[in-house]
Short mmCIF file of C-alpha atoms in Angstrom, two decimals:
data_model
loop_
_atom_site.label_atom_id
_atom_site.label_comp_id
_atom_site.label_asym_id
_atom_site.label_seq_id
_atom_site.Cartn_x
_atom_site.Cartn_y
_atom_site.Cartn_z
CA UNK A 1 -65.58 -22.55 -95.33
CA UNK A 2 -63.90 -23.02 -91.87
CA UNK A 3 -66.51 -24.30 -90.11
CA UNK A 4 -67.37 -26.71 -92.77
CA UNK A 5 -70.25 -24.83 -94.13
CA UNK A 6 -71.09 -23.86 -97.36
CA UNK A 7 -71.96 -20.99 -99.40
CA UNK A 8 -75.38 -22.74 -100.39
CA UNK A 9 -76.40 -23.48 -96.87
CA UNK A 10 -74.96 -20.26 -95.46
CA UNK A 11 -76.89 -18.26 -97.73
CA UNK A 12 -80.73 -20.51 -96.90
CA UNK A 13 -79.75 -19.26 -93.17
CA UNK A 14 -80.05 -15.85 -93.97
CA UNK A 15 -83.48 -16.46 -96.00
CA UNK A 16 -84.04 -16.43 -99.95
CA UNK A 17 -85.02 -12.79 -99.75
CA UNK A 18 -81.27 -12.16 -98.99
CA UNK A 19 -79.67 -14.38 -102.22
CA UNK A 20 -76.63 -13.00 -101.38
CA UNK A 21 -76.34 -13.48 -98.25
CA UNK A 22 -74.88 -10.80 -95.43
CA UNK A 23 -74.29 -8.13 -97.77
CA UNK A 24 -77.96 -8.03 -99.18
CA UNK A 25 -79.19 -7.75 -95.77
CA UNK A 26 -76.98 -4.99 -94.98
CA UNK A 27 -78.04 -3.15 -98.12
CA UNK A 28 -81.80 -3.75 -97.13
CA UNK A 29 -81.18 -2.31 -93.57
CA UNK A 30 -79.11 0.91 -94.53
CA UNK A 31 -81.03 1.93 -97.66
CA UNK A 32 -83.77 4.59 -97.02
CA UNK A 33 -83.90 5.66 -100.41
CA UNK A 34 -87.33 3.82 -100.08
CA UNK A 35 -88.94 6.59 -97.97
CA UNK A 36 -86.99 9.29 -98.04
CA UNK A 37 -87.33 9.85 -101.49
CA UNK A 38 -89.89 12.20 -100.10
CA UNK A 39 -87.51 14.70 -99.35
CA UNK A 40 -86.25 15.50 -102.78
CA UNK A 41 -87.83 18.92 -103.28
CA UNK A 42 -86.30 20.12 -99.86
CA UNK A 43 -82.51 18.39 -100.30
CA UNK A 44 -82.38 20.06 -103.62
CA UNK A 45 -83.48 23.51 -102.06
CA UNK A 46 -81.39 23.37 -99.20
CA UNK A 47 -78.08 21.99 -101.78
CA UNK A 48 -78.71 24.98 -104.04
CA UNK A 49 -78.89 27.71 -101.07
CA UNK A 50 -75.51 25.77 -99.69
CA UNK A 51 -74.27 26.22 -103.23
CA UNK A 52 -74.84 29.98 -103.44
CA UNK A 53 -73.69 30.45 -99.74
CA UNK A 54 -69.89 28.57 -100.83
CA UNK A 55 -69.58 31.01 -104.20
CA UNK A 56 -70.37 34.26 -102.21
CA UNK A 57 -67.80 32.95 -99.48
CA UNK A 58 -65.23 32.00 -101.94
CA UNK A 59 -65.20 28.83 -101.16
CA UNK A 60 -66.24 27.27 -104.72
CA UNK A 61 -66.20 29.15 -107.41
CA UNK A 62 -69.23 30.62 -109.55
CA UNK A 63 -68.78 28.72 -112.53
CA UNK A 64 -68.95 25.69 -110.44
CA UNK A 65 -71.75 27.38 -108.55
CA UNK A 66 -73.73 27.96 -111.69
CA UNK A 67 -73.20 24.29 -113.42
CA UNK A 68 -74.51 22.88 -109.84
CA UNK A 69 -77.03 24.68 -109.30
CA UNK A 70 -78.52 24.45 -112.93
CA UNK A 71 -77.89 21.05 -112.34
CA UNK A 72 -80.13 20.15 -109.28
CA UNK A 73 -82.37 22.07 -111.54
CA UNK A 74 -82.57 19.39 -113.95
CA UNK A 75 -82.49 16.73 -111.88
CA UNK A 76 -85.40 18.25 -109.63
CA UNK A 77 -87.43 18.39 -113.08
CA UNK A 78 -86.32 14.76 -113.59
CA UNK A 79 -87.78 13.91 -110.63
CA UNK A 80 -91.22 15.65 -110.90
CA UNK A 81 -91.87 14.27 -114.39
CA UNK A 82 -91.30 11.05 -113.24
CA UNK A 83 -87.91 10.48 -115.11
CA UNK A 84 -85.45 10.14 -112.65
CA UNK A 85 -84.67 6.28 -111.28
CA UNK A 86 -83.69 5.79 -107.51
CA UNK A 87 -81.15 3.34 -106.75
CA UNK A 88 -81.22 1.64 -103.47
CA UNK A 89 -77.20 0.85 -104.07
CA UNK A 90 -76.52 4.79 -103.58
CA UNK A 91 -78.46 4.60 -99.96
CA UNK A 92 -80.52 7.97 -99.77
CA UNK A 93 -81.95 10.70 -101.55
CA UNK A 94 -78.94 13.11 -100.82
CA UNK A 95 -76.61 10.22 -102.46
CA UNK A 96 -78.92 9.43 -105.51
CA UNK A 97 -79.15 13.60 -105.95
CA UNK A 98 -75.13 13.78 -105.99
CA UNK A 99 -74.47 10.71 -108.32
CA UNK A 100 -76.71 11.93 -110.71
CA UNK A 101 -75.25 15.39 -110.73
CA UNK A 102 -71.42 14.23 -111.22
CA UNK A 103 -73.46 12.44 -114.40
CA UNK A 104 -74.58 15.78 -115.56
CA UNK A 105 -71.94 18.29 -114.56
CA UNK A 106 -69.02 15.96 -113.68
CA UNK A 107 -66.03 16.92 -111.42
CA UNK A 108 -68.23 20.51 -110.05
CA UNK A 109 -70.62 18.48 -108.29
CA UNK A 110 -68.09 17.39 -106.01
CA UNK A 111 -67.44 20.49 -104.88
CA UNK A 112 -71.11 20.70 -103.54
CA UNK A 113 -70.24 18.58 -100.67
CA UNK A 114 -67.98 21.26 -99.24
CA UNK A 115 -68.02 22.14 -95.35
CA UNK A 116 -71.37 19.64 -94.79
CA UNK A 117 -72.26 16.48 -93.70
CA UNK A 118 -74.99 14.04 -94.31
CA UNK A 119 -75.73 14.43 -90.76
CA UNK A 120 -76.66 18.44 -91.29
CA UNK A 121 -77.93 17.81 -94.38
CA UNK A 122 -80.35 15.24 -93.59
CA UNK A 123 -81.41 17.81 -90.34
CA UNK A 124 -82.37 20.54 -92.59
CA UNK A 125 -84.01 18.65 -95.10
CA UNK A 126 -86.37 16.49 -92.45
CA UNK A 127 -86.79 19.91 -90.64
CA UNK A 128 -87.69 21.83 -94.04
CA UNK A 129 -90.62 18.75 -94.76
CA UNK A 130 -92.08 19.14 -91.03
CA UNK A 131 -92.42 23.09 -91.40
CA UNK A 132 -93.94 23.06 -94.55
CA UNK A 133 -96.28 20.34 -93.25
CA UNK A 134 -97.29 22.11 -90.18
CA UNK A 135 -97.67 25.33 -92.34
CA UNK A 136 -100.40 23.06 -94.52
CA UNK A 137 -102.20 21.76 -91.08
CA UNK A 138 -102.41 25.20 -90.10
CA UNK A 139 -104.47 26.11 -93.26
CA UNK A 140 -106.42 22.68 -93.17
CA UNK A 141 -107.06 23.22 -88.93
CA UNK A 142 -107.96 26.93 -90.22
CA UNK A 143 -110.58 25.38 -92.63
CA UNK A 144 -112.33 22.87 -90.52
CA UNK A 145 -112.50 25.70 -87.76
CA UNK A 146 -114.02 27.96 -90.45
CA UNK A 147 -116.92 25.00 -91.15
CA UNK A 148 -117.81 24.94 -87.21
CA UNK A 149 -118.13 28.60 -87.16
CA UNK A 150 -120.46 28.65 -90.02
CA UNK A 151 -122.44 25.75 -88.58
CA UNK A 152 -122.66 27.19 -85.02
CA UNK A 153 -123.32 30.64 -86.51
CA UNK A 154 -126.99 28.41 -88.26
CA UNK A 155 -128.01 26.72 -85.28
CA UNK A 156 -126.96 29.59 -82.55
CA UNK A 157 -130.28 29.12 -81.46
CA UNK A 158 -130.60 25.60 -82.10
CA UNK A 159 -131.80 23.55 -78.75
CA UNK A 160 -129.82 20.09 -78.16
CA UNK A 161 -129.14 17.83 -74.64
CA UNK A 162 -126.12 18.66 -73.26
CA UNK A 163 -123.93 15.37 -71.92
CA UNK A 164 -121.73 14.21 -69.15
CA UNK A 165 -120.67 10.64 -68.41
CA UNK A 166 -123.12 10.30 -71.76
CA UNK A 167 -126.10 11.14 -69.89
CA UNK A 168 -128.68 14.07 -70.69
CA UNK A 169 -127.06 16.88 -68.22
CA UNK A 170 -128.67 20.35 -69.63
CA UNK A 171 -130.03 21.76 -72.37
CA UNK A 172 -127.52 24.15 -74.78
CA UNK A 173 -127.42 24.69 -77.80
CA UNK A 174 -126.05 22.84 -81.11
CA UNK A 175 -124.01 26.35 -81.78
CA UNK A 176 -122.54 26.47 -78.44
CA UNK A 177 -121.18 22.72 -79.13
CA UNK A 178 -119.83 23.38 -82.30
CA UNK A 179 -117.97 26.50 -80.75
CA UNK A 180 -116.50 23.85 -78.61
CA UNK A 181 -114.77 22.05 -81.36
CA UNK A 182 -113.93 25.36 -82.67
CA UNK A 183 -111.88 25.87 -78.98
CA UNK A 184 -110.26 22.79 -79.39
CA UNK A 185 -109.04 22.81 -82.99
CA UNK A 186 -108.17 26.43 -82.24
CA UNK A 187 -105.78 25.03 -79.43
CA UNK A 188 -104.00 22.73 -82.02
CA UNK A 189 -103.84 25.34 -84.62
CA UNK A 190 -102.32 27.74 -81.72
CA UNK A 191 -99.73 24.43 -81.21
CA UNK A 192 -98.79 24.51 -84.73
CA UNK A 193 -98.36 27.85 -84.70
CA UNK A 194 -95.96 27.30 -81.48
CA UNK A 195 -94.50 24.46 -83.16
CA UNK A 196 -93.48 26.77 -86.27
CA UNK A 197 -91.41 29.10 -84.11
CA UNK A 198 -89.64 26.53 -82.14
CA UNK A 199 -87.95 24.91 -85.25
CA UNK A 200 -87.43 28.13 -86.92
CA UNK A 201 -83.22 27.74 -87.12
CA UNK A 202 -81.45 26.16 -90.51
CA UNK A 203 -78.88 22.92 -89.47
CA UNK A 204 -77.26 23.52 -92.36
CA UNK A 205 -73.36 24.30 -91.45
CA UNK A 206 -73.28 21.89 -88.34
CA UNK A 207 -71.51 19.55 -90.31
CA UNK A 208 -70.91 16.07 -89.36
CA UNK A 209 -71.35 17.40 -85.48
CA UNK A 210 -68.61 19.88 -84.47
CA UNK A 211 -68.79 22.45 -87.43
CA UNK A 212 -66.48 22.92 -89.59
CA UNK A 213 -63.08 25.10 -90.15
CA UNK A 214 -64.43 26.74 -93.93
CA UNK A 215 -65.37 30.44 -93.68
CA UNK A 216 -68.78 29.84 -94.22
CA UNK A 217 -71.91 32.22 -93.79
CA UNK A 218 -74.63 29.82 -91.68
CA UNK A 219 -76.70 33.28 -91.06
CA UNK A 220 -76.89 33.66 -95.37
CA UNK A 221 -78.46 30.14 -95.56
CA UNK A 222 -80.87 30.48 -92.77
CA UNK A 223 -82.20 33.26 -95.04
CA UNK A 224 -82.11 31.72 -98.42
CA UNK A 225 -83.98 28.44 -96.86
CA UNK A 226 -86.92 31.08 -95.12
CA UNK A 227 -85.49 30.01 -91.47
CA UNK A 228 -85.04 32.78 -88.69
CA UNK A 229 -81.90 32.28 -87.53
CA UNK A 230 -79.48 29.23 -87.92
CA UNK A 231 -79.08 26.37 -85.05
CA UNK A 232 -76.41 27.64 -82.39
CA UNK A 233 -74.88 24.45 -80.91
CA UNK A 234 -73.78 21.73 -84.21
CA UNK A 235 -73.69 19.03 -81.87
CA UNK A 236 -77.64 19.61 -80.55
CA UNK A 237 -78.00 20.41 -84.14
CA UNK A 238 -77.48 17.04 -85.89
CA UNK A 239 -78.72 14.98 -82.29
CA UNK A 240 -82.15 17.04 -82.32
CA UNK A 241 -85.41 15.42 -83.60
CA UNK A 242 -87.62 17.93 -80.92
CA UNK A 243 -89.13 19.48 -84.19
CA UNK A 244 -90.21 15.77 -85.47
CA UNK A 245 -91.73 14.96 -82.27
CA UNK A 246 -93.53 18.06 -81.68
CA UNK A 247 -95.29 17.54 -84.64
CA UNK A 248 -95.95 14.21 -84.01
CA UNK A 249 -97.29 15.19 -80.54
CA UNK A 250 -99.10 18.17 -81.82
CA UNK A 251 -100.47 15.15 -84.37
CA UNK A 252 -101.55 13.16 -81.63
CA UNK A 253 -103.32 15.49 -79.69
CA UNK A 254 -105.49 17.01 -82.69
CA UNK A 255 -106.11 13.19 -83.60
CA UNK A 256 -107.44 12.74 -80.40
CA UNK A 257 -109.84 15.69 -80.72
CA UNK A 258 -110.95 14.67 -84.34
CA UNK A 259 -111.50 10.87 -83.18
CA UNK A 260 -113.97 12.44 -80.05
CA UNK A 261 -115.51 14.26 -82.71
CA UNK A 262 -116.06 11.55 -84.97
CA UNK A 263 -117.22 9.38 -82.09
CA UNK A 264 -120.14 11.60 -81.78
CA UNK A 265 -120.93 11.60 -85.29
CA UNK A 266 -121.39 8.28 -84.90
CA UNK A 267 -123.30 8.20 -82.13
CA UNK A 268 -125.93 10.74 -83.25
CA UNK A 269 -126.07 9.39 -86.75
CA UNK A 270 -127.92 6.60 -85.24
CA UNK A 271 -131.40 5.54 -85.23
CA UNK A 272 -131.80 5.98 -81.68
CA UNK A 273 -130.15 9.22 -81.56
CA UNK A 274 -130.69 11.02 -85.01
CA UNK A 275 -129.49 13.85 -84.30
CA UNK A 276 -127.45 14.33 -87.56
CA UNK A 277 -127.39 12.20 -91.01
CA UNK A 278 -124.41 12.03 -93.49
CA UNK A 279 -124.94 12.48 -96.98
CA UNK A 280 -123.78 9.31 -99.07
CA UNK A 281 -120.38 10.70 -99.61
CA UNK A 282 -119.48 10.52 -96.34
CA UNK A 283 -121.27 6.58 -95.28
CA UNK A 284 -121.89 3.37 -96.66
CA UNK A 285 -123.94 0.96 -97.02
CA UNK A 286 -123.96 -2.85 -95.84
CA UNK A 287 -123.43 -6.09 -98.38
CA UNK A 288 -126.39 -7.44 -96.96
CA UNK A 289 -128.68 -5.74 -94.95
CA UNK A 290 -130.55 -2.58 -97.17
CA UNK A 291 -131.70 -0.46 -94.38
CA UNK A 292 -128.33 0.27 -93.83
CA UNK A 293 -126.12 3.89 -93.86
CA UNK A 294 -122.92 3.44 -92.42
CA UNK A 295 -120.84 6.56 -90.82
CA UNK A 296 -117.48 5.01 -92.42
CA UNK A 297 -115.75 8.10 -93.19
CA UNK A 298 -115.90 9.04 -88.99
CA UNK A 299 -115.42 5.44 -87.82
CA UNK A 300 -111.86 5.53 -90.24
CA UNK A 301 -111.09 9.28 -88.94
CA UNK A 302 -111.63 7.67 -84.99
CA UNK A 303 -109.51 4.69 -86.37
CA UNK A 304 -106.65 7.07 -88.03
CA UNK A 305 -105.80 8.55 -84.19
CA UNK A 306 -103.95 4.97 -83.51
CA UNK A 307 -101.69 5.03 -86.10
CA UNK A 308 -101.01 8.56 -85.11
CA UNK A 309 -100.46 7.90 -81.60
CA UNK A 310 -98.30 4.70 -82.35
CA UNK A 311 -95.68 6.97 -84.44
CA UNK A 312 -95.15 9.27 -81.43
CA UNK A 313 -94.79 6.46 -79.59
CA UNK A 314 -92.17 4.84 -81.59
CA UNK A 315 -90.07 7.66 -82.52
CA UNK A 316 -90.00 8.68 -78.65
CA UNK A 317 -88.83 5.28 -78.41
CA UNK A 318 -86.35 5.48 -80.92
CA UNK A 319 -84.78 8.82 -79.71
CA UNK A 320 -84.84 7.80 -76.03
CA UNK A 321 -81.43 5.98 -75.63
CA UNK A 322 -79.59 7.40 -77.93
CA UNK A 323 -76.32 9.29 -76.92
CA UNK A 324 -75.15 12.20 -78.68
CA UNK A 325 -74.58 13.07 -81.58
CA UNK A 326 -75.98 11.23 -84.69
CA UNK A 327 -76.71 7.52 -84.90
CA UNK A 328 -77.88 5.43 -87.62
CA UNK A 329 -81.22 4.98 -85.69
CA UNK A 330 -82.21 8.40 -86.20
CA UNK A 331 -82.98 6.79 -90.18
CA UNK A 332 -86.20 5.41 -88.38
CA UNK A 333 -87.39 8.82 -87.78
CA UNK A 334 -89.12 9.91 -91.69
CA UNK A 335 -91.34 7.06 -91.45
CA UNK A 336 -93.27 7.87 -88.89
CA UNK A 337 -93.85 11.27 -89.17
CA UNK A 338 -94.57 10.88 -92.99
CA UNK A 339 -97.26 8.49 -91.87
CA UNK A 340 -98.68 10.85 -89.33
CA UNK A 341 -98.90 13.68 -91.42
CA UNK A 342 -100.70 11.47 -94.18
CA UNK A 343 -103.02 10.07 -91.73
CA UNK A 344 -103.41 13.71 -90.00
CA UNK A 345 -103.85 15.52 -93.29
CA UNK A 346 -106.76 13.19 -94.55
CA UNK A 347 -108.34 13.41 -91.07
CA UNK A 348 -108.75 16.87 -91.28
CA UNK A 349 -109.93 17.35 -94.62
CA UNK A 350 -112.81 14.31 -93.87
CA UNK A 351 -113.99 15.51 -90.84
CA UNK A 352 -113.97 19.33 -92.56
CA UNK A 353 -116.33 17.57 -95.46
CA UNK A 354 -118.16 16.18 -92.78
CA UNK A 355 -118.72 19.18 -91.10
CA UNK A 356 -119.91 20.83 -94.11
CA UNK A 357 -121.78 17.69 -95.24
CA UNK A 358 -124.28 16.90 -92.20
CA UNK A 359 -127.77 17.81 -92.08
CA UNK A 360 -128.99 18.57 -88.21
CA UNK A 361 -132.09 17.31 -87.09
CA UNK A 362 -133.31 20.12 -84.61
CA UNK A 363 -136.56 19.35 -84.00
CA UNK A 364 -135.31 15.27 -82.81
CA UNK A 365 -132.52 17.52 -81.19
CA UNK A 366 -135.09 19.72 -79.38
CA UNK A 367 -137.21 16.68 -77.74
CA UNK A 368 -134.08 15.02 -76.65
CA UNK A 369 -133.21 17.90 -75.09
CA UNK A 370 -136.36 17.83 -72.85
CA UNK A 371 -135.68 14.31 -71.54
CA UNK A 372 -134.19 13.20 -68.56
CA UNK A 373 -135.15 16.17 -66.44
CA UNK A 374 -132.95 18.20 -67.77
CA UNK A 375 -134.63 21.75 -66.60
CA UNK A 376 -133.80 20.11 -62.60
CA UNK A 377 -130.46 22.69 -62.55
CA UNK A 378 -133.09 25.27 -63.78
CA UNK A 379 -135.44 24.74 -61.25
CA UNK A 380 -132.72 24.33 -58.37
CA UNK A 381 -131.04 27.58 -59.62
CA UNK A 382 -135.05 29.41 -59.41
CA UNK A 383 -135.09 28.54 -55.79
CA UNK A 384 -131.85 29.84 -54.76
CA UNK A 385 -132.73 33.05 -57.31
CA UNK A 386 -135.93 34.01 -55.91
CA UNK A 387 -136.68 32.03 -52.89
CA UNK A 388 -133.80 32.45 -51.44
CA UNK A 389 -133.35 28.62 -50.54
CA UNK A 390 -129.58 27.50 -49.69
CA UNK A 391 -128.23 26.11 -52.96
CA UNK A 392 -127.86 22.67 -51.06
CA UNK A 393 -131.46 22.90 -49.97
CA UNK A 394 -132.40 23.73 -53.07
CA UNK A 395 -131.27 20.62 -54.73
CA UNK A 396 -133.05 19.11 -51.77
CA UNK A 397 -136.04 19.95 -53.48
CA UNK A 398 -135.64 19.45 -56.80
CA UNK A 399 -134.73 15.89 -55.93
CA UNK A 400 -138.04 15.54 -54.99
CA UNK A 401 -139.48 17.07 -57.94
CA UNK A 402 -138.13 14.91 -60.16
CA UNK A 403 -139.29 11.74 -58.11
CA UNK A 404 -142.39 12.60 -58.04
CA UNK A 405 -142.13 13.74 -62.10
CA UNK A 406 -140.54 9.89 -62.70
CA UNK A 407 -143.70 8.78 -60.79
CA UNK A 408 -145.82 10.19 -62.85
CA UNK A 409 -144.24 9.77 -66.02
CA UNK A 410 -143.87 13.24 -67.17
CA UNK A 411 -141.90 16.05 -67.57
CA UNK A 412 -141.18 18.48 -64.59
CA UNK A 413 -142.94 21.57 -66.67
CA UNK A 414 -146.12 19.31 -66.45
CA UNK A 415 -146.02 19.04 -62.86
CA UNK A 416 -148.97 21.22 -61.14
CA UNK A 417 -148.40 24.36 -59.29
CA UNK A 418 -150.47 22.33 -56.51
CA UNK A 419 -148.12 19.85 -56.75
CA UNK A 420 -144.77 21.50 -57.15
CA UNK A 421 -145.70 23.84 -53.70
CA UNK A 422 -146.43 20.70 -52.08
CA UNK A 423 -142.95 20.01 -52.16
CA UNK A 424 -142.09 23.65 -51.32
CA UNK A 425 -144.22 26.50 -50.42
CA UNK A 426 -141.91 29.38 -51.80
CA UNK A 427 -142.83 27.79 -55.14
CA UNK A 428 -144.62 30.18 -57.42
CA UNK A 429 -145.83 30.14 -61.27
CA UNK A 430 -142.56 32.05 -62.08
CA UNK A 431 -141.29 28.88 -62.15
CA UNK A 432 -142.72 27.50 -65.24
CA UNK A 433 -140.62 30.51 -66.79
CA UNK A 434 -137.65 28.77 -66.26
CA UNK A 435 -138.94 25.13 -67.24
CA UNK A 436 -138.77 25.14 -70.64
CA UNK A 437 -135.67 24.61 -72.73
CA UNK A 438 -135.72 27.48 -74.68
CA UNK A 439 -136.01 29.41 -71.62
CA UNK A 440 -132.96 27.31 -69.80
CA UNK A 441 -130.67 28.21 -72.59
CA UNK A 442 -131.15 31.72 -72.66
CA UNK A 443 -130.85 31.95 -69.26
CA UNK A 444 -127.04 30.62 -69.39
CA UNK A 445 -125.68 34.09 -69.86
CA UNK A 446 -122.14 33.77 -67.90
CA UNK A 447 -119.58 34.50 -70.30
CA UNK A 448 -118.75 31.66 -72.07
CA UNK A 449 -122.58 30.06 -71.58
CA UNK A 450 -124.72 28.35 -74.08
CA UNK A 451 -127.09 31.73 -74.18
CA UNK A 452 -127.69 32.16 -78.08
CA UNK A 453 -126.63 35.92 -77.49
CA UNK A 454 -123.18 34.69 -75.83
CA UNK A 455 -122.77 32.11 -78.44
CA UNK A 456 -122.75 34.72 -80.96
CA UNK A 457 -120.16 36.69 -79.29
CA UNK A 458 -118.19 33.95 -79.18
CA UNK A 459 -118.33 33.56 -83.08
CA UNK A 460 -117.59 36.73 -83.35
CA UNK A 461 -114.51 36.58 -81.91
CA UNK A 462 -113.15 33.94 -83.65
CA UNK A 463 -114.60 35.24 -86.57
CA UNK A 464 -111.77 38.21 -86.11
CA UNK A 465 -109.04 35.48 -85.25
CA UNK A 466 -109.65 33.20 -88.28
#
């Protein structure tokens, strides 16, 4: 060489992965036949609506229609029977699907190719994945909603400790907290839903970014390929991966709601809590120490919401710099949102069996819900109600109930009258109506409220939406 080095030690630079030096590593950086693979079902579809679209145009003819489109049939067998081989040399899955059809059909599968672009192609395909995935977390977000409302619907009357900052707040019931989850997971289904809409338009006909001059019909392939309507701008068209980060946001934000859910799984699966214990299909148990039943399936569910977040990260990442139209980093897209939706899928479908799986404790639920003073609101509320104290006042003088409760180590519903009018003579024995847990949760009536009677109405209403 030139520079007085040689092919031996030129080649140890580049590593002995890379035998071959620059060429190897060039064919290891392009090649996404590795991942995108993944996408054969929908680059076949979308090739044999493209197909149909050309004959009825007059663009190819229908004998070449017919040979290409029975031949994407046989290689899409191929592939599902496990018979077809990939070859990283041909790049992609939309080069390994065209090689192999010139094999079968010979000079009509070039015609196939007419008036699109890898860039379109690789649009619709990536875009025809994502709404059939969101389509599948609608049912599985559908299904986990279902197994809250059947679960709240039980333990409607069901007496737990309601929380804030992790500290015993009020009382409410266990079917008023699983109608919360139901809320939230209804919020992500309604995203999905959203999500659906937005990327309803086939890329298909965009080309390599400007169009292109062949009559073709982009409205007849939007229809054959179940979109609304087809993109209206080519150059947006081939640039846009909105659809791939909406999902991966949409992702990220139901992860986030399944990982607070599994946190509390975990927390009252423990001793200390007991609120709720998994069957052995969802926990294990340790190597060394007997006694113990480990909430693993939760813990990996809370872990799963990284990996989630870290692809929306990345791919906003990738996207951000780029200038339009297509560049070879949009490649890096698949990856990440394959991984998401794996991770996302599985999620669901744990924390659904979960769900299902978990026996409540409502009588440990019940005591805990006593502790901590948690009537105090109750109490407060009776003296504004029927005494006609200032709310601020009010809370004046609960304070001092509950001192003088913490003194004496007991709850506030075992305080004396004596003692509670001693503190304030508007007190009367109406209050120990209101004391009592039972009594504190059906007195939450506001719409919305942890009443039994409103939590049912609540279930009823998404019964009707589910």
């Amino acid at each position: 060489m030139a520079d007085g080095t040689d092919t031996k030690s030129s080649n140890q630079m580049w590593g002995g992965r890379f035998a071959s030096g620059p060429a190897a590593i060039m064919e290891e950086i392009n090649a996404s036949i590795g991942f995108d693979k993944k996408l054969f079902a929908q680059d076949i579809r979308g090739s044999i609506a493209h197909a149909g679209m050309l004959a009825h145009q007059g663009i190819i003819s229908t004998e070449d229609k017919d040979k290409i489109v029975h031949g994407l049939n046989t290689i899409l067998s191929e592939i599902e029977s496990g018979n077809f081989e990939f070859s990283r040399r041909l790049e992609d899955i939309h080069m390994n699907v065209e090689a192999r059809l010139a094999t079968l059909i010979g000079p009509a599968a070039g015609r196939l190719h007419t008036a699109r672009s890898r860039n379109d192609q690789v649009a619709l395909d990536f875009r025809l994945w994502v709404k059939e995935e969101l389509q599948k977390c609608e049912q599985a977000l559908t299904e986990l909603m279902s197994a809250f409302l059947d679960r709240a619907e039980e333990h409607a009357d069901s007496v737990m400790p309601g929380f804030t900052h992790l500290q015993t707040a009020q009382p409410v019931t266990f079917g008023h907290h699983c109608m919360a989850y139901v809320e939230m997971f209804g919020r992500d289904r309604s995203r999905v839903r959203h999500a659906i809409e937005h990327m309803d338009e086939s890329p298909i006909g965009a080309a390599a970014l400007a169009g292109t001059g062949f009559p073709i019909d982009r409205h007849m392939t939007a229809k054959a390929l179940g979109f609304r309507e087809p993109t209206r701008n080519s150059i947006d068209t081939v640039s846009d991966r909105d659809f791939a980060l909406e999902f991966l946001s949409i992702a990220a934000i139901a992860g986030m709601h399944l990982s607070r859910l599994a946190e509390e799984i975990v927390i009252w699966s423990t001793p200390q809590f007991g609120f709720v214990r998994l069957s052995d299909a969802f926990s294990t148990g340790s190597s060394i120490m007997p006694q113990k039943k480990n909430p693993d399936a939760a813990e990996l569910v809370r872990a799963k919401t990284g990996r989630i977040n870290g692809s929306l990260v990345a791919l906003l990442t990738i996207m951000k710099g780029l200038p339009l139209a297509y560049s070879k980093d949009m490649q890096e897209d698949k990856e990440q949102v394959f991984d998401a939706a794996e991770s996302l899928e599985l999620a669901i479908a744990a924390m659904t069996g979960m769900v299902r799986d978990m026996t409540i404790n409502t009588a440990r639920m019940k005591a805990a819900a006593g502790s901590g003073y948690s009537t105090a609101t109750d109490l407060a509320d009776w003296l504004v109600r029927e005494a006609g104290l200032p709310f601020r006042d009010a809370h004046h003088v609960t304070g001092r109930a509950v001192a003088l409760a913490e003194s004496k180590s007991c709850d506030l519903a075992e305080l004396s009258l004596e003692e509670l009018q001693a503190i304030h003579p508007a007190i009367t024995a109406k209050i120990f109506d209101v004391l009592t847990v039972e009594a504190s949760v059906a007195s939450r009536k506001s719409y919305g409220g942890t009443a039994p009677s409103e939590v049912r109405k609540q279930i009823a209403f998404w019964r009707a939406r589910n």
